[in-house]
Coordinates of C-alpha atoms in Angstrom, one line a residue:
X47 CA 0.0 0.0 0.0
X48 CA 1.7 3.5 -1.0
X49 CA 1.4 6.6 1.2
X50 CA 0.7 6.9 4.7
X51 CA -1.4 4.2 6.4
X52 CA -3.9 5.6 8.6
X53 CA -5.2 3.3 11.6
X54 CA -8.2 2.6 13.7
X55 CA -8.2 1.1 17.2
X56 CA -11.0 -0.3 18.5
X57 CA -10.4 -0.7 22.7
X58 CA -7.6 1.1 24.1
X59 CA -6.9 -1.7 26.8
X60 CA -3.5 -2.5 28.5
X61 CA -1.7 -4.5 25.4
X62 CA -3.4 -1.4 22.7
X63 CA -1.7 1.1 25.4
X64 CA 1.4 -0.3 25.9
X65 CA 2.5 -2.3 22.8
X66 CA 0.2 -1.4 19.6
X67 CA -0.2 2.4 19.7
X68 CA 3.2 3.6 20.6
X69 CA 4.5 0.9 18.8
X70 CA 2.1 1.9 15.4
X71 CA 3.2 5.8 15.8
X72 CA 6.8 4.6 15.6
X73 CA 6.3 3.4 12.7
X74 CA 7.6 6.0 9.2
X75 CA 4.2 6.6 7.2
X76 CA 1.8 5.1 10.0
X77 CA -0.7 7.4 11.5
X78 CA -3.3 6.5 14.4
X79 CA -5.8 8.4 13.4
X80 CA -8.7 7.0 15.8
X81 CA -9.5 5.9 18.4
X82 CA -12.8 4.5 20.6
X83 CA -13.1 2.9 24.0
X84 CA -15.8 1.6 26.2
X85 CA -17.6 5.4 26.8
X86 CA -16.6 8.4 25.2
X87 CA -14.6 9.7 28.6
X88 CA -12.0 6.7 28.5
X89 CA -11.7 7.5 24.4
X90 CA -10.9 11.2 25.2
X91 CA -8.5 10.1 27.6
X92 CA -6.6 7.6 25.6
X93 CA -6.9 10.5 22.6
X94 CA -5.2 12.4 25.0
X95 CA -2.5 10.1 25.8
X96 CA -1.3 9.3 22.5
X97 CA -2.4 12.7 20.8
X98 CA -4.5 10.7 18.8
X99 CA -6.7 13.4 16.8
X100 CA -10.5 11.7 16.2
X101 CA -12.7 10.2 19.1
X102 CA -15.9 7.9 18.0
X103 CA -18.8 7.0 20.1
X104 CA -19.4 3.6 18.7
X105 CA -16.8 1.1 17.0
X106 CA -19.1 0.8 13.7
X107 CA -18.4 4.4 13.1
X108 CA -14.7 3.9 12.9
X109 CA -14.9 0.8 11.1
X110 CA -16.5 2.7 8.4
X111 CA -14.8 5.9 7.8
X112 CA -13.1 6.2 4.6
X113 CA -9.8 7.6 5.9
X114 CA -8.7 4.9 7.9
X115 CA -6.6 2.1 6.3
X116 CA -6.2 -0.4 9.0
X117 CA -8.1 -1.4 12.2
X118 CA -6.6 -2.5 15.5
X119 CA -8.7 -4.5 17.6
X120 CA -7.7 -4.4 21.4
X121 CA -11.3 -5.3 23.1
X122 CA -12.1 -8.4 25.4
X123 CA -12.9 -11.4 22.9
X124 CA -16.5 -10.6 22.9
X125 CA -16.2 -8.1 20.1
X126 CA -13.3 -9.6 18.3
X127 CA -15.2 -11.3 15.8
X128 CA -18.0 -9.1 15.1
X129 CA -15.1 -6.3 14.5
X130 CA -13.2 -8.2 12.6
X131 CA -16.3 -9.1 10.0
X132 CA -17.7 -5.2 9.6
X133 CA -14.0 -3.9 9.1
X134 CA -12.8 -6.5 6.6
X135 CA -16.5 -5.8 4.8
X136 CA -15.5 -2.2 4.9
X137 CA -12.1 -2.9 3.1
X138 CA -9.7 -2.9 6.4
X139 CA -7.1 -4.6 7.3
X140 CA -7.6 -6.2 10.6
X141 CA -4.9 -7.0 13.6
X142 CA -7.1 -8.6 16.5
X143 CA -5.7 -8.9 19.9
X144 CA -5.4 -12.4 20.9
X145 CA -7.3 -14.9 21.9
X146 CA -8.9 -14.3 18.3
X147 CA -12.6 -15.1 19.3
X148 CA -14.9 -16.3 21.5
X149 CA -15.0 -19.8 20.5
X150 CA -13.7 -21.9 16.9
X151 CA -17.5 -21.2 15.9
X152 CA -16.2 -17.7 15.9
X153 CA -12.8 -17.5 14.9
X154 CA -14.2 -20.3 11.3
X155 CA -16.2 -17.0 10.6
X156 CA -13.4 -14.8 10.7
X157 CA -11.0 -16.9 8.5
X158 CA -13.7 -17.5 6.4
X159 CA -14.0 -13.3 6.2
X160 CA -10.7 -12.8 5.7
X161 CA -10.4 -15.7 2.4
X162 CA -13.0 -13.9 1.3
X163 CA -11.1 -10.5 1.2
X164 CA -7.2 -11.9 0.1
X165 CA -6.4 -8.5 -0.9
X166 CA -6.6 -7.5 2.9
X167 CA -4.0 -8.1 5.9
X168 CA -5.5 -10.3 8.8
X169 CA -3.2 -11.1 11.8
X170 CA -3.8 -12.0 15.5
X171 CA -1.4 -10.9 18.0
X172 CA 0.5 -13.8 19.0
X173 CA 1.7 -15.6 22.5
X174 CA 5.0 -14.0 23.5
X175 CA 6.0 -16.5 26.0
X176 CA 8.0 -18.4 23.8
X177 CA 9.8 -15.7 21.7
X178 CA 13.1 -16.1 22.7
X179 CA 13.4 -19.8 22.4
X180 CA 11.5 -20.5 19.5
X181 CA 13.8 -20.7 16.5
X182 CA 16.2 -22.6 18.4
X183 CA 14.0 -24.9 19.9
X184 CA 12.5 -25.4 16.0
X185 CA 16.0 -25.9 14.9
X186 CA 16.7 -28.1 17.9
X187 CA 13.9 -30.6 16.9
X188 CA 14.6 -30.5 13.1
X189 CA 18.3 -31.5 13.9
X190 CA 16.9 -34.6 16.1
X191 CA 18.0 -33.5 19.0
X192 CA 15.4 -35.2 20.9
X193 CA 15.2 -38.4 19.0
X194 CA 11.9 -39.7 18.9
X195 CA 9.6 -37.4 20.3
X196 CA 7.6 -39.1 23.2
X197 CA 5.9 -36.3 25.6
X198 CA 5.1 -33.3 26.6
X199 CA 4.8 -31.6 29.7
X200 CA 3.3 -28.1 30.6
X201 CA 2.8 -26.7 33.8
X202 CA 1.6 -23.3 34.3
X203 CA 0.3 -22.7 38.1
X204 CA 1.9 -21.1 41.2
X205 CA -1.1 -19.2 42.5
X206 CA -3.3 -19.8 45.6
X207 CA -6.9 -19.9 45.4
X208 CA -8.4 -17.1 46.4
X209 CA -11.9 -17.6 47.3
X210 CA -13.0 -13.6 47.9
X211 CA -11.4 -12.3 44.7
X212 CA -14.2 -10.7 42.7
X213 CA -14.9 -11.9 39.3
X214 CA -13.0 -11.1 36.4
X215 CA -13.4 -10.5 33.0
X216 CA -11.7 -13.5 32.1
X217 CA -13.9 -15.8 34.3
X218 CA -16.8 -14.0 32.6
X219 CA -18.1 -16.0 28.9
X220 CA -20.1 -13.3 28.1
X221 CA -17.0 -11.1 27.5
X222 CA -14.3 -14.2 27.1
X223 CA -16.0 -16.9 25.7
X224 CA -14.7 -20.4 26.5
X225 CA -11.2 -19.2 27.0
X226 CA -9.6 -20.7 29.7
X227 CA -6.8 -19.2 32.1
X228 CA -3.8 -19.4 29.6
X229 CA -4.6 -22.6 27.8
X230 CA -5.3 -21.4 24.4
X231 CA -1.7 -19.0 24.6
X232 CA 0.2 -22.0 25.8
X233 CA -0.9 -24.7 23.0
X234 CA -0.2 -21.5 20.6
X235 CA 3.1 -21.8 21.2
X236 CA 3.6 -25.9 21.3
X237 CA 1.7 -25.9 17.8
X238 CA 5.4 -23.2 16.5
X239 CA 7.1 -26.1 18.0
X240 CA 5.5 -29.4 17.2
X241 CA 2.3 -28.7 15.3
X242 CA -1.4 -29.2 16.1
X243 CA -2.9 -32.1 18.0
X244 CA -4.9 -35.1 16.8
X245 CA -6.9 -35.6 20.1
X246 CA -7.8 -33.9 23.3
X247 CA -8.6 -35.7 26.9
X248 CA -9.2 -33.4 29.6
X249 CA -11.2 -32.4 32.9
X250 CA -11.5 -29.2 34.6
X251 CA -12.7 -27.8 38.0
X252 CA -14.3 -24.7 39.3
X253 CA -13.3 -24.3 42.3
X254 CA -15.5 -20.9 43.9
X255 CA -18.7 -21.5 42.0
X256 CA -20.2 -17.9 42.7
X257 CA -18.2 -14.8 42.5
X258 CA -19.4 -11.5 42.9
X259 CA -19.4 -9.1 39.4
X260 CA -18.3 -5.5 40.3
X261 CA -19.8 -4.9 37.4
X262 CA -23.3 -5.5 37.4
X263 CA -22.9 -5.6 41.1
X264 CA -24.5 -8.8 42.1
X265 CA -23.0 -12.6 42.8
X266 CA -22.6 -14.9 39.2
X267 CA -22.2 -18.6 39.0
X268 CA -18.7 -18.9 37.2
X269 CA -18.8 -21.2 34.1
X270 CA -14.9 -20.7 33.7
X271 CA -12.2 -23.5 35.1
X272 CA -10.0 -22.6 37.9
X273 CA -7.8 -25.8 37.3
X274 CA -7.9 -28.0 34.5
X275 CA -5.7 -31.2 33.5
X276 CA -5.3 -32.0 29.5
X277 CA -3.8 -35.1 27.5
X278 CA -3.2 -34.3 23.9
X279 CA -2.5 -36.6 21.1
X280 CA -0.2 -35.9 18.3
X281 CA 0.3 -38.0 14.9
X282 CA 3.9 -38.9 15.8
X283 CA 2.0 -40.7 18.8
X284 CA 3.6 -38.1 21.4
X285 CA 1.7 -37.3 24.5
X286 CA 1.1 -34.1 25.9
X287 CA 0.0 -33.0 29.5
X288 CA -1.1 -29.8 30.2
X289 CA -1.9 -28.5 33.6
X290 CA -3.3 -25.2 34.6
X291 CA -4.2 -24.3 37.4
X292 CA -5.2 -20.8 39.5
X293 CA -5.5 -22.9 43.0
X294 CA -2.0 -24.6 42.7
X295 CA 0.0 -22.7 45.1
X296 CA 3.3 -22.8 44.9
X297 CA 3.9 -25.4 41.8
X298 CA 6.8 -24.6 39.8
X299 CA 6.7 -22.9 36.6
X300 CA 5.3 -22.1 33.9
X301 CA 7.6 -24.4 32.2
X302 CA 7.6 -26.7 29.0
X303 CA 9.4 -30.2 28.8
X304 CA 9.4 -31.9 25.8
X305 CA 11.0 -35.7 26.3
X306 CA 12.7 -37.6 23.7
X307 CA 13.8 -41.5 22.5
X308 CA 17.5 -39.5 22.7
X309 CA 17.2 -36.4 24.3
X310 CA 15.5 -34.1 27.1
X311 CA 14.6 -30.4 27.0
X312 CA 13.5 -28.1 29.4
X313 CA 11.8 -24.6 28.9
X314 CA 11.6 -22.0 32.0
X315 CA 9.5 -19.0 31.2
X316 CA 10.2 -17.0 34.0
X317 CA 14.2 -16.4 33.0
X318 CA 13.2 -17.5 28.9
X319 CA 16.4 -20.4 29.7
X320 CA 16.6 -23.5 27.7
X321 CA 18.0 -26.5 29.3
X322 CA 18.6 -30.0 27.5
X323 CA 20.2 -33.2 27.9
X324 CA 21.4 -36.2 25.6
X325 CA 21.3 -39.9 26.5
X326 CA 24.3 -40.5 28.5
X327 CA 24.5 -37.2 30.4
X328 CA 23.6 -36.7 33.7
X329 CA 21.9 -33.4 34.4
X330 CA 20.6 -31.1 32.2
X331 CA 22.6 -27.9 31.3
X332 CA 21.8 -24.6 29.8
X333 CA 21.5 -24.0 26.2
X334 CA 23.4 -21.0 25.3
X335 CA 20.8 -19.0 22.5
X336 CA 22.8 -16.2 20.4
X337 CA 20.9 -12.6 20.5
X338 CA 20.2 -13.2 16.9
X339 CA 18.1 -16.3 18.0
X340 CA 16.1 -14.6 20.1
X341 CA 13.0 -13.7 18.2
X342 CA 11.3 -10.0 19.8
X343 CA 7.9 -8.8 19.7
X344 CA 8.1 -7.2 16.4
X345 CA 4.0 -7.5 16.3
X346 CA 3.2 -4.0 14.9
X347 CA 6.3 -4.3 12.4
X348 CA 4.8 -7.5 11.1
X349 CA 1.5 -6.1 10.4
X350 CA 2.3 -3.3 8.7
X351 CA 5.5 -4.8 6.4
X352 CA 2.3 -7.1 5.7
X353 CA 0.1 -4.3 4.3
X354 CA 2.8 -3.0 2.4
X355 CA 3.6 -5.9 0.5
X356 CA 7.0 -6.9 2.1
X357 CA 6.6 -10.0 3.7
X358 CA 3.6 -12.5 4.8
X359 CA 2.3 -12.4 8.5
X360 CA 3.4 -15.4 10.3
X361 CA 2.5 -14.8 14.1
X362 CA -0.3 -15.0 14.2
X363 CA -2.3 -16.3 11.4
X364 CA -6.0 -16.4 11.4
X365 CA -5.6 -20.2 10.7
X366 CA -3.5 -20.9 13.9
X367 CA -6.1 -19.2 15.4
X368 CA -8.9 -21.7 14.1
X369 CA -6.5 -24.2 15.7
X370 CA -5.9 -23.0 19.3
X371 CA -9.9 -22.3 19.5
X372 CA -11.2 -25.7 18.6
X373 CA -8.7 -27.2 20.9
X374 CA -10.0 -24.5 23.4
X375 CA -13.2 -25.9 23.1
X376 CA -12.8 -29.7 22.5
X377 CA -11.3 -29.0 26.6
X378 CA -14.7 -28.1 27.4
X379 CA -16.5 -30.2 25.5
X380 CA -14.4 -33.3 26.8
X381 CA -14.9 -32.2 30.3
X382 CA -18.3 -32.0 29.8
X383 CA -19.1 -34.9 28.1
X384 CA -16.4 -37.3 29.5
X385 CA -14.8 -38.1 26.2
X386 CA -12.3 -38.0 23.7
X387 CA -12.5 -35.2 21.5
X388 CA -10.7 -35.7 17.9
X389 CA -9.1 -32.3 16.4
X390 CA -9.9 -30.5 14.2
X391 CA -13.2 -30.4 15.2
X392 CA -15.9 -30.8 12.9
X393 CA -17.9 -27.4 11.9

């Protein structure tokens, strides 16, 4: 696309304020233009902030104005979708904050949206946990470093339950959908590593049934997991457990291990180290990663090289995003039906 490219953003939330706007207005020939929020004061404000110079008192207004180019979607998950199909209608290239929808019901329309308009950019911001081990952990496998894959294991925990806490919008499905704690972020970044899964087993808990909603100021049963326990199949017959929990107090992590026929390796989130052993040794040691190797958020960058022709989007695609919703909801939908759920899941 020649000339300046002029953007929308729809939801000035934590990520829009402190990633996609400053990052966007970085950016030689990018212009935030717009900008709407959940009441007019909160727009004015982040207007303010980021001398953005138009305010709109509904999202469908700046979806349709002519003189933007380019929409960024930073809202809960609830308006994701809907978004996503009025701008791409309207001619706009799209960047959704993650998770991309609601449910795979939601993020099939979207993809199907975006086919429909190839001419136009689509991209979902993508997990970040993972960034600086990715491209050696990629290279890592493709070198057979591990051998055989045989399993995985994820654990992501470490908080105590806390019973009074009032609800949240991510406990909330009216506003999240059937996102769950950081289940759909985590498989995200196992699918860079070792593609999608074949099957998912899993069972889930809530563990404070009723929490009260500041919001609408009353007490709501919670429909969202506080702890939940998932076996995923692969096609190379490798196992996966995942395990996320918000009433696990104290559990180490979040860390990845992937186990091998040959070899062992060992992600730990917290300090982004790599650790890995081969048969025969006996401890696991740290793998150095060059700076070069360590891949950076470079989300905004991405999206806008994308518009102007100079290279493809490849975090996050809208058809990853398919992927890490229907194994959001084949979780649920084994946990509710006590069964095995085969991927992908049949639309």
């Amino acid at each position: 696309m020649p000339g300046t490219i002029r953007v929308g953003v729809v939801g000035a939330g934590a990520n829009t304020r402190l990633y996609h706007i400053p990052n966007l207005q970085k950016i030689a020939g990018v212009e935030v233009v717009g900008v709407v929020n959940r009441s007019r004061e909160s727009s004015e404000r982040a207007a303010r902030e980021f001398h953005i110079p138009r305010i709109y008192t509904h999202w469908r207004e700046l979806v349709a104005d002519p003189e933007i180019d380019a929409v960024v979607i930073g809202t809960w998950p609830y308006l994701h979708c809907p978004v996503t199909l009025a701008a791409l209608e309207a001619g706009k290239h799209v960047l959704t904050e993650a998770r991309i929808a609601m449910n795979a019901t939601e993020a099939r329309q979207m993809l199907a949206a975006a086919r429909a308009h190839p001419e136009l950019v689509t991209q979902v911001v993508p997990a970040p946990f993972t960034f600086p081990v990715d491209l050696t952990v990629k290279q890592l496998l493709a070198d057979g470093y591990l051998g055989e894959l045989q399993a995985i294991d994820l654990r992501v925990a470490g908080t105590w339950l806390d019973r009074d806490a009032p609800m949240n919008w991510r406990q909330d499905r009216d506003l999240s959908g059937s996102n769950t704690m950081y289940l759909g972020i985590w498989y995200e970044c196992l699918m860079r590593w070792v593609g999608p899964a074949s099957a998912v087993t899993a069972r889930t808990r809530i563990a404070v049934p009723y929490r009260f909603d500041p919001a609408r100021g009353e007490r709501r049963r919670i429909e969202i997991p506080d702890h939940v326990e998932v076996l995923a199949d692969f096609p190379n017959g490798a196992i996966a457990r995942m395990h996320l929990s918000a009433v696990a107090g104290l559990m180490p992590g979040p860390e990845v291990w992937l186990f091998g026929s040959d070899g062992t390796l060992r992600f730990d989130q917290a300090s982004g180290r790599l650790f890995g052993a081969r048969r025969g040794d006996q401890k696991l040691s740290e793998i150095p990663i060059p700076p070069e190797k360590r891949s950076e958020w470079r989300v905004e960058e991405e999206f806008i090289a994308a518009i102007r022709g100079q290279a493809p989007v490849r975090l996050t695609t809208f058809e990853d995003g398919v992927r890490y919703m229907d194994f959001t909801d084949a979780v649920h939908i084994s946990a509710r039906e006590g069964r095995t759920v085969p991927l992908p899941l049949t639309p």
